Amino acid sequence: MHAFDDSYGFARRLARAAQERLAGVAVRRFPDGETLVRVAQTDRDAILVRSLADPDCKLFETILAANALREAGARRVTLVVPYLPYMRQDKVFHPGEPISQRVIGDLLSTSFDAVLTMEPHLHRVHSLREVFRCRAVNISAAPAIAGWIRRNARRAIVVGPDEESARWVKSIARAAGIDHAVGSKERFGDRRVRVHFEPIRARHAVIVDDIASSGATLAAAARALRAHGVVRVDALVVHAIFATGALATVHRAGVHRVLSCDTIPHPTNAIWCAPLFADRLRKPS
Ligand code: R5P
């Protein structure tokens, strides 16, 4: 198993759970801005670990590393990409735009034999099979999130900020053995969001969402819940992008505790998902 420095923590947990040896991918930048990557010896079945938040430069390095592994003798290269970017641009929203989701799918399919990721943002496109030409596996974070809620917030209600999240939120609530509610969301811009809930009778709510980027969705949901009289609001996300200032926005809106899965390294990481990837790696393809 190989990993880039920025994903080494997750890769170490994964290597331990999967009982694999782990080596780094060295990256060197030339004066002209080009990049050279170097990998250590590899097995015939290679696994490359890299989370792709802040993706543009990382994507090319990742593709170079896939080629380096094949040149070093790998016959099959699997990408473990805990956070898969560009999934939200799944259609041409305005004339002249690309379908970025399709571009990333094509790009990674030419370099990798398989891609394993967690909770990619699939909205209009429902399956990774429609995005990738290689084998692509979507690992659910729901069991890990439900486990955390069962252990830490047994009396809370699980809340989804929008209809898109309804099925996912329901499955988490069922596995945690508690109630759930789902809001309706309107977005007016990158950082302007309104969330509406029907009246909620609960003192403690845990908002769950797949991604926190500007933090606007979590903040709007928290304000709406507090307006309904919810005393304590916590937030739990899978992918902690948290752009500059986002975490402060969320706390200012009255969120007590913000937690995330470890798909992107972030100070809010509290839910460890590498074992779920290890389970999947053990299954025959
Ligand atoms: C969108 O539908 C997603 O599920 C998230 O709610 C959204 O991407 C969060 O973005 P932000 O933090 O910028 O509101």
mmCIF file of N, CA and C in Angstrom, residues 1 8-22 274-275 278 282:
data_model
loop_
_atom_site.group_PDB
_atom_site.id
_atom_site.type_symbol
_atom_site.label_atom_id
_atom_site.label_comp_id
_atom_site.label_asym_id
_atom_site.label_seq_id
_atom_site.Cartn_x
_atom_site.Cartn_y
_atom_site.Cartn_z
ATOM 1 N N MET A 1 0.855 -1.187 0.000
ATOM 2 C CA MET A 1 0.000 0.000 0.000
ATOM 3 C C MET A 1 0.893 1.240 0.000
ATOM 4 N N TYR A 8 -1.486 10.298 4.850
ATOM 5 C CA TYR A 8 -0.731 9.243 5.529
ATOM 6 C C TYR A 8 -1.410 8.742 6.812
ATOM 7 N N GLY A 9 -2.038 9.665 7.538
ATOM 8 C CA GLY A 9 -2.709 9.264 8.788
ATOM 9 C C GLY A 9 -3.800 8.240 8.500
ATOM 10 N N PHE A 10 -4.667 8.556 7.533
ATOM 11 C CA PHE A 10 -5.737 7.630 7.164
ATOM 12 C C PHE A 10 -5.134 6.320 6.651
ATOM 13 N N ALA A 11 -4.082 6.458 5.797
ATOM 14 C CA ALA A 11 -3.465 5.264 5.201
ATOM 15 C C ALA A 11 -2.859 4.368 6.286
ATOM 16 N N ARG A 12 -2.283 4.981 7.322
ATOM 17 C CA ARG A 12 -1.690 4.177 8.400
ATOM 18 C C ARG A 12 -2.779 3.364 9.104
ATOM 19 N N ARG A 13 -3.910 4.022 9.368
ATOM 20 C CA ARG A 13 -5.020 3.299 10.028
ATOM 21 C C ARG A 13 -5.545 2.187 9.108
ATOM 22 N N LEU A 14 -5.588 2.486 7.806
ATOM 23 C CA LEU A 14 -6.074 1.483 6.858
ATOM 24 C C LEU A 14 -5.095 0.311 6.750
ATOM 25 N N ALA A 15 -3.808 0.627 6.661
ATOM 26 C CA ALA A 15 -2.798 -0.438 6.532
ATOM 27 C C ALA A 15 -2.846 -1.355 7.758
ATOM 28 N N ARG A 16 -3.036 -0.733 8.940
ATOM 29 C CA ARG A 16 -3.109 -1.537 10.171
ATOM 30 C C ARG A 16 -4.329 -2.455 10.118
ATOM 31 N N ALA A 17 -5.479 -1.881 9.747
ATOM 32 C CA ALA A 17 -6.718 -2.679 9.729
ATOM 33 C C ALA A 17 -6.670 -3.756 8.650
ATOM 34 N N ALA A 18 -5.993 -3.462 7.522
ATOM 35 C CA ALA A 18 -5.963 -4.430 6.422
ATOM 36 C C ALA A 18 -4.730 -5.325 6.482
ATOM 37 N N GLN A 19 -3.886 -5.080 7.491
ATOM 38 C CA GLN A 19 -2.635 -5.835 7.655
ATOM 39 C C GLN A 19 -1.778 -5.794 6.382
ATOM 40 N N GLU A 20 -1.578 -4.562 5.910
ATOM 41 C CA GLU A 20 -0.748 -4.318 4.710
ATOM 42 C C GLU A 20 0.470 -3.505 5.126
ATOM 43 N N ARG A 21 1.546 -3.640 4.372
ATOM 44 C CA ARG A 21 2.694 -2.744 4.587
ATOM 45 C C ARG A 21 2.405 -1.416 3.898
ATOM 46 N N LEU A 22 2.958 -0.324 4.460
ATOM 47 C CA LEU A 22 2.672 1.005 3.903
ATOM 48 C C LEU A 22 3.969 1.708 3.528
ATOM 49 N N ALA A 274 -11.356 4.053 8.429
ATOM 50 C CA ALA A 274 -10.428 3.144 7.737
ATOM 51 C C ALA A 274 -10.867 1.674 7.858
ATOM 52 N N PRO A 275 -11.362 1.211 9.032
ATOM 53 C CA PRO A 275 -11.774 -0.198 9.114
ATOM 54 C C PRO A 275 -12.872 -0.558 8.108
ATOM 55 N N ALA A 278 -11.063 -1.225 4.995
ATOM 56 C CA ALA A 278 -10.319 -2.498 5.105
ATOM 57 C C ALA A 278 -11.255 -3.675 4.870
ATOM 58 N N ARG A 282 -10.946 -6.491 1.765
ATOM 59 C CA ARG A 282 -10.847 -7.941 2.003
ATOM 60 C C ARG A 282 -11.817 -8.728 1.140
#
